Short mmCIF file of C-alpha atoms in Angstrom, two decimals:
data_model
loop_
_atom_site.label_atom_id
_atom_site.label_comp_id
_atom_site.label_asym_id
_atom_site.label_seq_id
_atom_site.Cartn_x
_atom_site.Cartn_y
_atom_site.Cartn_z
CA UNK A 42 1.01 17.75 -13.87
CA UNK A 43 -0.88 20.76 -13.97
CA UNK A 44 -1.01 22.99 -10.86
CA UNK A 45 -4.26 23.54 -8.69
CA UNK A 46 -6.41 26.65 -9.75
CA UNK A 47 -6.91 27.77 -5.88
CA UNK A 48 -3.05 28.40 -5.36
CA UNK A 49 -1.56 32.20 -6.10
CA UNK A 50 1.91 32.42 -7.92
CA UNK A 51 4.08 32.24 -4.70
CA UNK A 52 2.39 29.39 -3.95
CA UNK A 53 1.99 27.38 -7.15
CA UNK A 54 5.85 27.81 -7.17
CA UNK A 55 6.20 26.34 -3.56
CA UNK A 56 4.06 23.55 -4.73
CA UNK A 57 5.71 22.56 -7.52
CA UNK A 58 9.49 22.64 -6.29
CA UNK A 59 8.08 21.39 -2.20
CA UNK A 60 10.68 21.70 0.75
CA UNK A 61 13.11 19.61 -0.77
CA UNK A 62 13.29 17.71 2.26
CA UNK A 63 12.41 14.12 1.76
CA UNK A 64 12.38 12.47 5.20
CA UNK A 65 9.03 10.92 5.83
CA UNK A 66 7.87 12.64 9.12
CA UNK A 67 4.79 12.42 10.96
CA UNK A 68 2.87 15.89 10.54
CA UNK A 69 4.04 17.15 7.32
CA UNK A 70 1.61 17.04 4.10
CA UNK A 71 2.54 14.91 0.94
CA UNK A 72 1.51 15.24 -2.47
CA UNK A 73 0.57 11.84 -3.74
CA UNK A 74 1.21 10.72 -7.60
CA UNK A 75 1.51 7.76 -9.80
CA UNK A 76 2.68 7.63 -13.57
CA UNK A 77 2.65 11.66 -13.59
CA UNK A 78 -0.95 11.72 -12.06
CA UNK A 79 -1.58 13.52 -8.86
CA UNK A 80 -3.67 11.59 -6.56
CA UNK A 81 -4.04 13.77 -4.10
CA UNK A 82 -2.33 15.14 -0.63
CA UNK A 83 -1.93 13.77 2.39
CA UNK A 84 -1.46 14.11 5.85
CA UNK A 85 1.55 12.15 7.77
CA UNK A 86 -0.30 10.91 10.79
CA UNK A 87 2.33 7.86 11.57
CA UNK A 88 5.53 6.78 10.07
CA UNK A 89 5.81 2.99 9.62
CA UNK A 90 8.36 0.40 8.10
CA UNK A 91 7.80 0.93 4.17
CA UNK A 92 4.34 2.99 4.56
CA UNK A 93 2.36 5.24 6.43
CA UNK A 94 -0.61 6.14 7.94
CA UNK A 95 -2.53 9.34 6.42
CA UNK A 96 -5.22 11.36 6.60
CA UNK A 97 -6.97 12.49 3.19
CA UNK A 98 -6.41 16.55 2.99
CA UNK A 99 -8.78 18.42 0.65
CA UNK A 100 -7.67 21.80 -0.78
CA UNK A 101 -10.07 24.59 -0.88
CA UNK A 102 -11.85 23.48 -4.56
CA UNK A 103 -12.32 20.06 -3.24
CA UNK A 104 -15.45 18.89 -0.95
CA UNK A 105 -15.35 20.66 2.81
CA UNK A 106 -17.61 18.92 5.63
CA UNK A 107 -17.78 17.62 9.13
CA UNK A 108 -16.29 15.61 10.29
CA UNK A 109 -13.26 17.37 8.40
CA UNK A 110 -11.64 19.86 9.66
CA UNK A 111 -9.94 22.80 8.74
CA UNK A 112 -6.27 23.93 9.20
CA UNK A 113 -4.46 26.56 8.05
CA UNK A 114 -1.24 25.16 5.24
CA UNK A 115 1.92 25.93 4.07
CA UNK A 116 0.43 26.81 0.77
CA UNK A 117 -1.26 29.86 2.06
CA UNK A 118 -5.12 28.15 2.24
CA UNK A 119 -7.09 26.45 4.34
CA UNK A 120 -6.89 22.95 3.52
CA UNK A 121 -9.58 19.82 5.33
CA UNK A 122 -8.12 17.36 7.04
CA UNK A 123 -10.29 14.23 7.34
CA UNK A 124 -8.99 11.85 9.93
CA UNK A 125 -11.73 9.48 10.25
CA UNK A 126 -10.45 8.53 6.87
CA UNK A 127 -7.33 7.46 8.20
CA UNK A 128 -5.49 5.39 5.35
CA UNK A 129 -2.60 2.62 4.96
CA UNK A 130 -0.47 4.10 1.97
CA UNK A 131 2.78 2.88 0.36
CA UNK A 132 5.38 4.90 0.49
CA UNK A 133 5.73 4.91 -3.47
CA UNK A 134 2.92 7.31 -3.98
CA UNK A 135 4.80 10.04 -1.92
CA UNK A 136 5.62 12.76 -4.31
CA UNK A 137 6.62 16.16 -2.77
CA UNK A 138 7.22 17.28 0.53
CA UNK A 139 4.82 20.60 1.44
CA UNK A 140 6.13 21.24 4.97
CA UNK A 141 4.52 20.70 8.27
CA UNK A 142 0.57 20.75 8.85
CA UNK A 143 0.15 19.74 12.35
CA UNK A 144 2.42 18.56 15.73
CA UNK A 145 2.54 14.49 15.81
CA UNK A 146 0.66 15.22 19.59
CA UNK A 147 -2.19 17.01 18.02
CA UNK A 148 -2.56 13.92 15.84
CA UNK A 149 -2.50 11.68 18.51
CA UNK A 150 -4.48 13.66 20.60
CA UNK A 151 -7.27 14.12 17.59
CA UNK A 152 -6.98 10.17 17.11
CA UNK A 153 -7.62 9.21 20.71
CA UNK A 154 -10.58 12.01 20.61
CA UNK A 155 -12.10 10.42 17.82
CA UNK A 156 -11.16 6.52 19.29
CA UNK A 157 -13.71 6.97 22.00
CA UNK A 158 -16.14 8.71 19.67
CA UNK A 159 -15.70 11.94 21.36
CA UNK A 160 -15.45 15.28 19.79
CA UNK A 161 -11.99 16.85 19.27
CA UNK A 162 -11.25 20.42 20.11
CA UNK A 163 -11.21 21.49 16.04
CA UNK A 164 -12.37 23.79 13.68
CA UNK A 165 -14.62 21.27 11.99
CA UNK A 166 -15.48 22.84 8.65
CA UNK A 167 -19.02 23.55 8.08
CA UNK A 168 -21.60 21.26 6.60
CA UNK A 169 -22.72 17.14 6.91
CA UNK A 170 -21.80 14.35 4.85
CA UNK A 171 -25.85 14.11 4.87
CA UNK A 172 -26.45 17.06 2.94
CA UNK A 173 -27.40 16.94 -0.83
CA UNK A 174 -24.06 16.97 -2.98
CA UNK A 175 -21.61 15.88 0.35
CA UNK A 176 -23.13 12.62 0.45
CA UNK A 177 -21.71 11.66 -3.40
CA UNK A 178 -18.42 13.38 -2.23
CA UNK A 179 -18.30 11.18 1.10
CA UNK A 180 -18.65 8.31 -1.02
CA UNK A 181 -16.18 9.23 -3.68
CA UNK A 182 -13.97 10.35 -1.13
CA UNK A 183 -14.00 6.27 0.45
CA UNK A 184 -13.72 4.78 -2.71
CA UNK A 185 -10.48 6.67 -4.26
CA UNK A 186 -8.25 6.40 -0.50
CA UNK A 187 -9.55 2.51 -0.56
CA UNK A 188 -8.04 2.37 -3.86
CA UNK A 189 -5.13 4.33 -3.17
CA UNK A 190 -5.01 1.88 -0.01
CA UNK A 191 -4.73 -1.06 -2.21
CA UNK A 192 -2.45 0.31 -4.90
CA UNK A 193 0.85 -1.35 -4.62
CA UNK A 194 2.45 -0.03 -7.25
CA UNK A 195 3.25 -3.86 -8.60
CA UNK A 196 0.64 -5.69 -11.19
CA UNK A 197 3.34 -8.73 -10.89
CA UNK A 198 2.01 -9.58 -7.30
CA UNK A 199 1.95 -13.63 -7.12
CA UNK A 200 4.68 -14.07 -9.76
CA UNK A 201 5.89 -17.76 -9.26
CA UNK A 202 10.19 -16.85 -7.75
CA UNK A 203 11.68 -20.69 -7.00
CA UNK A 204 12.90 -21.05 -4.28
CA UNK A 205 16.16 -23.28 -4.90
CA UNK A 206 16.75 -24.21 -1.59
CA UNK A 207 13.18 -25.74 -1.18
CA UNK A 208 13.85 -27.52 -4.94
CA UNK A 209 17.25 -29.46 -3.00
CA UNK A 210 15.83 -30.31 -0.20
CA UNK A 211 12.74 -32.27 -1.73
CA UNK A 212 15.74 -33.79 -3.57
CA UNK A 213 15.32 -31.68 -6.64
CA UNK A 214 18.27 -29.64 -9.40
CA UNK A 215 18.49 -27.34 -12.06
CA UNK A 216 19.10 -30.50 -14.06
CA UNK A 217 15.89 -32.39 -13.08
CA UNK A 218 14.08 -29.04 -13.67
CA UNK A 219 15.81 -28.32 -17.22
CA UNK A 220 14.48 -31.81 -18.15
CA UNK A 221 11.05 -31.31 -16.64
CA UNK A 222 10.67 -28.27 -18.65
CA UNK A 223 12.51 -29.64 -21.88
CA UNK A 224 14.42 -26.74 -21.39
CA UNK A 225 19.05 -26.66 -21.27
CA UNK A 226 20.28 -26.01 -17.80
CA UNK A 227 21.05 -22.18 -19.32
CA UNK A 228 17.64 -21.59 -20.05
CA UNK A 229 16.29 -22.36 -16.37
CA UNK A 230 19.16 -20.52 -14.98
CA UNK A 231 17.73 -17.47 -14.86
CA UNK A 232 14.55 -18.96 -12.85
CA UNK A 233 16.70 -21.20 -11.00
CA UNK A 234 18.12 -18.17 -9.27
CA UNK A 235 14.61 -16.44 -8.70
CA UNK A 236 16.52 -13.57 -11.40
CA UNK A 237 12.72 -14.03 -13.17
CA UNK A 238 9.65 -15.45 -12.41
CA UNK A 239 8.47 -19.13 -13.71
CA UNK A 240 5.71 -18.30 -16.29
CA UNK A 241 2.48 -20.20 -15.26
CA UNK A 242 2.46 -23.03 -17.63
CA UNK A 243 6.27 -23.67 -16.96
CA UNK A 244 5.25 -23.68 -12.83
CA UNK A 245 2.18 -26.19 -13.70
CA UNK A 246 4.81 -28.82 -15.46
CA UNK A 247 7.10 -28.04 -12.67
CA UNK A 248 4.69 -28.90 -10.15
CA UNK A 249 3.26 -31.69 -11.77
CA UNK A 250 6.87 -33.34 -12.34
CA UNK A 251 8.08 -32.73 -8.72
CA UNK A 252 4.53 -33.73 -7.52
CA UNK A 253 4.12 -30.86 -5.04
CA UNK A 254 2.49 -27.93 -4.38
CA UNK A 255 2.88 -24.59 -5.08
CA UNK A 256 4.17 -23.69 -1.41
CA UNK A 257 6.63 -25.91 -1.20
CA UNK A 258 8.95 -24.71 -3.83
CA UNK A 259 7.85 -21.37 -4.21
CA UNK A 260 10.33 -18.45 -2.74
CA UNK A 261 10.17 -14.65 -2.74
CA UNK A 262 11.62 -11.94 -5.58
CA UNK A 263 14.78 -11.03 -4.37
CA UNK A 264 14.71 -7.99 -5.82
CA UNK A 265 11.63 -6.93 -3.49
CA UNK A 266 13.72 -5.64 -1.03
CA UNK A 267 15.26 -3.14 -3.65
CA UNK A 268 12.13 -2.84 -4.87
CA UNK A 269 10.97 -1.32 -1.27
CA UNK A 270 13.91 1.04 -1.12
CA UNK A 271 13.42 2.13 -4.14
CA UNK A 272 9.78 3.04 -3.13
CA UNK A 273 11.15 5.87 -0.62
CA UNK A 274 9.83 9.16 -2.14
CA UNK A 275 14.02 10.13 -2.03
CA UNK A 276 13.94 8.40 -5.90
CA UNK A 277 10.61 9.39 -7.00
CA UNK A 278 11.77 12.46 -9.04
CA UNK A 279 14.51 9.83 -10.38
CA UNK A 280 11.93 7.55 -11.59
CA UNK A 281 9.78 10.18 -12.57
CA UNK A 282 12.83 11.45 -14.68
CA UNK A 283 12.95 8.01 -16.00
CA UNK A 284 9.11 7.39 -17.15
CA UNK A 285 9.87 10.92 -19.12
CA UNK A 286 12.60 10.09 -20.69
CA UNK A 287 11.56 6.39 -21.81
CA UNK A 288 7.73 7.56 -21.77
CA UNK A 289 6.68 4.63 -20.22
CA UNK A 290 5.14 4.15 -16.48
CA UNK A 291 6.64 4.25 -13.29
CA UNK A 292 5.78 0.05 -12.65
CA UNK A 293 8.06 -0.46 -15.51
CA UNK A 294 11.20 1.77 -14.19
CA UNK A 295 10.58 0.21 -10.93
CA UNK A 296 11.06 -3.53 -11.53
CA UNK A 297 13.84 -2.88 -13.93
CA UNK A 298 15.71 -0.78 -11.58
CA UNK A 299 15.39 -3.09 -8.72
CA UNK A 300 16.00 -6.11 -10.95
CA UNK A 301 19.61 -4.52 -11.80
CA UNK A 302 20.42 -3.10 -8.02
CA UNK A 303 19.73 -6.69 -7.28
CA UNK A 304 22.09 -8.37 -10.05
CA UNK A 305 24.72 -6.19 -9.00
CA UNK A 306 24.50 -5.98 -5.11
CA UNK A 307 27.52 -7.27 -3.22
CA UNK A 308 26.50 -7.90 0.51
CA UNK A 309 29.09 -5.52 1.94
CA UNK A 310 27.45 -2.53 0.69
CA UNK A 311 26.80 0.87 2.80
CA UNK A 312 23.69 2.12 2.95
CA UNK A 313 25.31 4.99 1.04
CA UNK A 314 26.34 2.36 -1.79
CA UNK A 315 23.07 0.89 -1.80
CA UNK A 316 21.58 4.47 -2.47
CA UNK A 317 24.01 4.86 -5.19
CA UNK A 318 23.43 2.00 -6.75
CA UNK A 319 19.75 2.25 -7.09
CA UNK A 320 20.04 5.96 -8.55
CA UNK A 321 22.64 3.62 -11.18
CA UNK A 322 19.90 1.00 -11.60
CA UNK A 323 17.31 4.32 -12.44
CA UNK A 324 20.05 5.77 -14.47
CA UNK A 325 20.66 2.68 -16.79
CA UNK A 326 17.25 2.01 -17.41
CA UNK A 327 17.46 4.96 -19.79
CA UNK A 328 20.43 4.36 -20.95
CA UNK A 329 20.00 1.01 -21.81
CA UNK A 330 17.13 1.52 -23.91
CA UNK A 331 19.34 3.88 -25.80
CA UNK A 332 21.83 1.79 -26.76
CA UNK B 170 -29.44 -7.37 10.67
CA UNK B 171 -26.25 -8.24 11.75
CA UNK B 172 -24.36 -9.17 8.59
CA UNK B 173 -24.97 -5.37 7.89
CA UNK B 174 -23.68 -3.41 11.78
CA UNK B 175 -20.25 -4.48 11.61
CA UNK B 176 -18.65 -5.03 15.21
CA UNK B 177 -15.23 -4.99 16.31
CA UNK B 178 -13.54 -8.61 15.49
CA UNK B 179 -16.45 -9.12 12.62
CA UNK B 180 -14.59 -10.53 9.06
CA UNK B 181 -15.54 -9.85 5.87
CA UNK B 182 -15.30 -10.38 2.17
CA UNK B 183 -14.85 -7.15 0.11
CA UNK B 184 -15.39 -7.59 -3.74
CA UNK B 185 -13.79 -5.60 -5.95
CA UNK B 186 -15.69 -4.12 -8.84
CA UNK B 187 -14.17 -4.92 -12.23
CA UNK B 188 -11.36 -2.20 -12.79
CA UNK B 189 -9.19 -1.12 -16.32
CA UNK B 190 -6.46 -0.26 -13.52
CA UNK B 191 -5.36 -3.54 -12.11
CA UNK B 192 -2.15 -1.81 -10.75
CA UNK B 193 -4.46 0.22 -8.04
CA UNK B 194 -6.57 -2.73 -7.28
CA UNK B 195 -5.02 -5.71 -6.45
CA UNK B 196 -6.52 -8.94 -5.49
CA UNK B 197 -10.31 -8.80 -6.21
CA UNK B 198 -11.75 -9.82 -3.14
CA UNK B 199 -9.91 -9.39 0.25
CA UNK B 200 -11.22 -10.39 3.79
CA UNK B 201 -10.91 -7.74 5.98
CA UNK B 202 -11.86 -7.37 9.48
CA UNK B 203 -13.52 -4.79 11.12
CA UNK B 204 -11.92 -2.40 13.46
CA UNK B 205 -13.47 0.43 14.53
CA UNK B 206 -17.86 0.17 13.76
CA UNK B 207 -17.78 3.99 14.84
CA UNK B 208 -20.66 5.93 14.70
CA UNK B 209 -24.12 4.49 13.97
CA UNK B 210 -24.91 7.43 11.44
CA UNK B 211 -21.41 7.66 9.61
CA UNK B 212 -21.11 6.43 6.67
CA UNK B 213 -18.13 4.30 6.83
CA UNK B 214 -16.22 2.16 9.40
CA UNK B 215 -12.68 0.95 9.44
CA UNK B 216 -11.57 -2.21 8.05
CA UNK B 217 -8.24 -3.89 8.29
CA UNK B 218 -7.15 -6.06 5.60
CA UNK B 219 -5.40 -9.68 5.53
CA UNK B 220 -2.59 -10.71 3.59
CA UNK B 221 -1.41 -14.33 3.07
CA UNK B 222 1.58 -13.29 0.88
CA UNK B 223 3.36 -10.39 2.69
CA UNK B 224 2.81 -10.42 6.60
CA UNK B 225 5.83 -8.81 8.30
CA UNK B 226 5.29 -9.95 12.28
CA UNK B 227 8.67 -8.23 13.08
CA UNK B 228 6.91 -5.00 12.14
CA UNK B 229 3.94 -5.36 14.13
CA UNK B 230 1.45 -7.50 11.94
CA UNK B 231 -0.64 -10.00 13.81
CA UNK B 232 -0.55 -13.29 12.69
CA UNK B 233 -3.90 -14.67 11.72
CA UNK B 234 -3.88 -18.54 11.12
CA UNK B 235 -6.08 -20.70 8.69
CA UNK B 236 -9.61 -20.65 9.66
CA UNK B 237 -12.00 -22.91 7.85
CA UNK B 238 -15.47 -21.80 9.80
CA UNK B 239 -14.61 -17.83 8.14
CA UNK B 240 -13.54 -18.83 4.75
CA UNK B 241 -9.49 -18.34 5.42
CA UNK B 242 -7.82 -20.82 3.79
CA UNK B 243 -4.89 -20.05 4.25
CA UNK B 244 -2.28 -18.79 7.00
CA UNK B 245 -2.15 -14.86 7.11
CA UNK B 246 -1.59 -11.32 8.71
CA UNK B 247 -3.84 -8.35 9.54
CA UNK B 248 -1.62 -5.24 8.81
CA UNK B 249 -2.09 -1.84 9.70
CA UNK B 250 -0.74 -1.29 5.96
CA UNK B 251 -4.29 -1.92 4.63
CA UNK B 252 -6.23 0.04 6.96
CA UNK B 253 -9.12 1.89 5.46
CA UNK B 254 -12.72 2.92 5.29
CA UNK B 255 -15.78 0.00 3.80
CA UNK B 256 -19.17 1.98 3.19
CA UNK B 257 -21.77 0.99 5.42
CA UNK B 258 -24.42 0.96 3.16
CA UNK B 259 -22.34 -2.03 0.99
CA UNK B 260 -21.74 -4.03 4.39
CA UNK B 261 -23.77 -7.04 4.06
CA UNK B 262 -24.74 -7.34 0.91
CA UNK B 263 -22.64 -9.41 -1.69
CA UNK B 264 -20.42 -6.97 -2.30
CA UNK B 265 -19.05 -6.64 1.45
CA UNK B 266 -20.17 -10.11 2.69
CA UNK B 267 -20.38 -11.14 6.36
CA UNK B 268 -17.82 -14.13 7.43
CA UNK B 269 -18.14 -14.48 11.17
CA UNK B 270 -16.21 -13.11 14.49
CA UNK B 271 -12.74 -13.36 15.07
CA UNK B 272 -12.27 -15.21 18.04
CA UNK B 273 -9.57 -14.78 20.98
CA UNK B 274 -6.69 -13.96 21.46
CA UNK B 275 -6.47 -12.89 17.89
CA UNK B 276 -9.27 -10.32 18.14
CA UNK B 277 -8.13 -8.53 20.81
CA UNK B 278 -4.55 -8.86 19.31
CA UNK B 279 -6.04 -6.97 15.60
CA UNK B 280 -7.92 -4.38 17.89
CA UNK B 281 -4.66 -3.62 20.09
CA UNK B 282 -2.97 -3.38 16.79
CA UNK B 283 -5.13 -0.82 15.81
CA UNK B 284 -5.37 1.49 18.86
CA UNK B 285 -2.09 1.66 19.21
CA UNK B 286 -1.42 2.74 15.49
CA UNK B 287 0.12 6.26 16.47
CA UNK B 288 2.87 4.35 18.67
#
């Protein structure tokens, strides 16, 4: 990842290596990156269970105009802050931590400004979105953050995970299913237990046999909850590590990781544990491959 | 027209242009529901979209039932995790089609959601 032309030495340096400090806090600007690509940086306007809220910032080289507005960084320029384009992100796309940008009141305060489309006290950079060249830029600028909105950093997103308990209770087994599928009992072990998802065509005879629909047997990945822990930006330099070292994308590292925190989970564990065990589950993917 | 000034409560259908990245698009059309119009001469208002796979209520998301008369089959939840910006000029034309108004109390349930994002 190469690093932007507008910073000096000092602060190239800073931006590459960031505070170190990897709490997600409202106020403090983000670097945003998927599969080694930087995607931009970000402004923590709120903190919220598994994502946040931010506002697009634009260093110096990129497009500057009301209603943006301009505030001095931690990397020694004036970066635009554009909170009208206030944006639902996953927490997975936070790379690196570039210190604090703005209090969480001024963000509030510029929020409830804008809320009742007044102006807020700022230094609103110069220039419209109307002007020849900004409007392009405006529009650019909505369609990357609505991508970056929808990117969930999972292609897999209505796999088919059974849901055993619903299979019982309509009177249904991992025999009756094994049959269904002309599969043994070993084979539909593994989607008995949600450990994989049912392939389409294996759901459809599934279905059909049971007579059903899709909602009544179908249950969630159980490894999505490792899946979101994993997706704290506290692991993203593991997984990063990880897609280097396998040169393959950070989707791939994900699942796998989360699929073997999962398989070897007990439900005792600290949150410590847990933290271990997912830096384990990043660890073996690597070395697993290996082998 | 209508279909193309969005008001608060107003749903519709986004389509998604055809993409080699499926990771950073998702679904390919998504109703979403408007939630701020703001400013007649901006170029963008806010939008809210609705899941029917991964609502989490106990974090805040409303709960948005099936609704036949605006094309939702299916039970749902409008999260502040997909808030974000629709371009005015696509609003009402097939690409960002027009569904119909939310009606109460889940309207005023998706806009208290949203003005009390910072919370």
């Amino acid at each position: 990842m190469s690093v932007p032309d507008v910073l000096n030495a000092q602060a190239a340096a800073f931006w590459l290596s960031g505070t170190g400090d990897y709490e997600v806090r409202a106020g403090d600007m983000w670097t945003l990156a998927w599969d080694g690509e930087l995607l931009g940086h970000v402004l923590v306007a709120s903190v919220k269970n598994g994502f946040i809220l931010g506002w697009p910032v634009g260093l110096p080289s990129e497009p500057s105009f009301a209603p943006g507005f301009l505030v001095e960084s931690s990397l020694g320029v004036t970066v635009t802050v554009w909170p009208t384009r206030e944006t639902g992100l996953g927490l997975h796309l936070l790379e690196r931590p570039l210190g604090h940008l703005l209090p969480p009141r001024e963000i509030r305060r510029i929020a409830a400004c804008l809320d009742e489309d007044e102006e807020p006290d700022v230094q609103v950079a110069p220039g419209f979105a109307s002007e020849p060249g900004n409007l392009e830029a405006a529009q650019e600028l909505t369609r990357h953050w609505t991508d970056l909105c929808f990117h969930t950093g999972r292609s897999d997103e209505g796999s088919f995970f059974l849901s055993k308990e619903k299979v019982q209770k309509i009177g249904g087994s991992a025999r009756g299913m094994a049959d269904a599928l002309h599969l043994s009992v070993a084979d539909v072990r593994t989607f008995w237990d949600a450990e994989e998802a049912l392939p389409e065509d294996l759901a459809a005879l599934l279905l059909d046999h049971l007579e059903v629909s899709r909602d009544q047997i179908q249950g969630y990945d159980p490894s999505s909850t490792w899946w979101h822990l994993l997706s704290h930006p506290g692991y993203k330099a593991d997984v990063e590590w990880a897609c280097n070292e396998l040169q393959t994308d950070e989707e791939s590292v994900r699942t796998e990781s989360a699929r073997s925190a999962y398989a070897l989970a007990a439900r005792q564990d600290s949150d410590e544990m847990m933290e271990n065990k997912l830096r384990d589950a990043v660890r073996r993917t690597v070395q697993d491959r290996r082998i | 027209m209508p279909d193309s000034k969005p008001d608060n409560g107003d749903v519709y259908y986004v389509f998604r242009n055809t993409t080699t990245k499926p990771i950073s698009v998702g679904k390919r059309s998504r109703p979403m529901a408007c939630v701020a119009k703001g400013k007649p001469d901006s170029e963008t208002w806010k939008a809210m979209a609705r899941s029917s796979t991964d609502g989490r209520p106990w974090d805040g998301d409303v709960s948005s039932p099936a609704q036949t008369a605006l094309q939702l089959d299916k039970d749902g939840h409008w999260s502040l995790r997909w808030l974000h910006d629709v371009l005015r000029e696509k609003t009402g034309t097939p690409a960002c089609e027009f569904r119909g108004g939310l009606n109460e109390p889940e309207k005023s349930q998706l806009l208290e959601l949203y003005r009390n994002r910072h919370q």
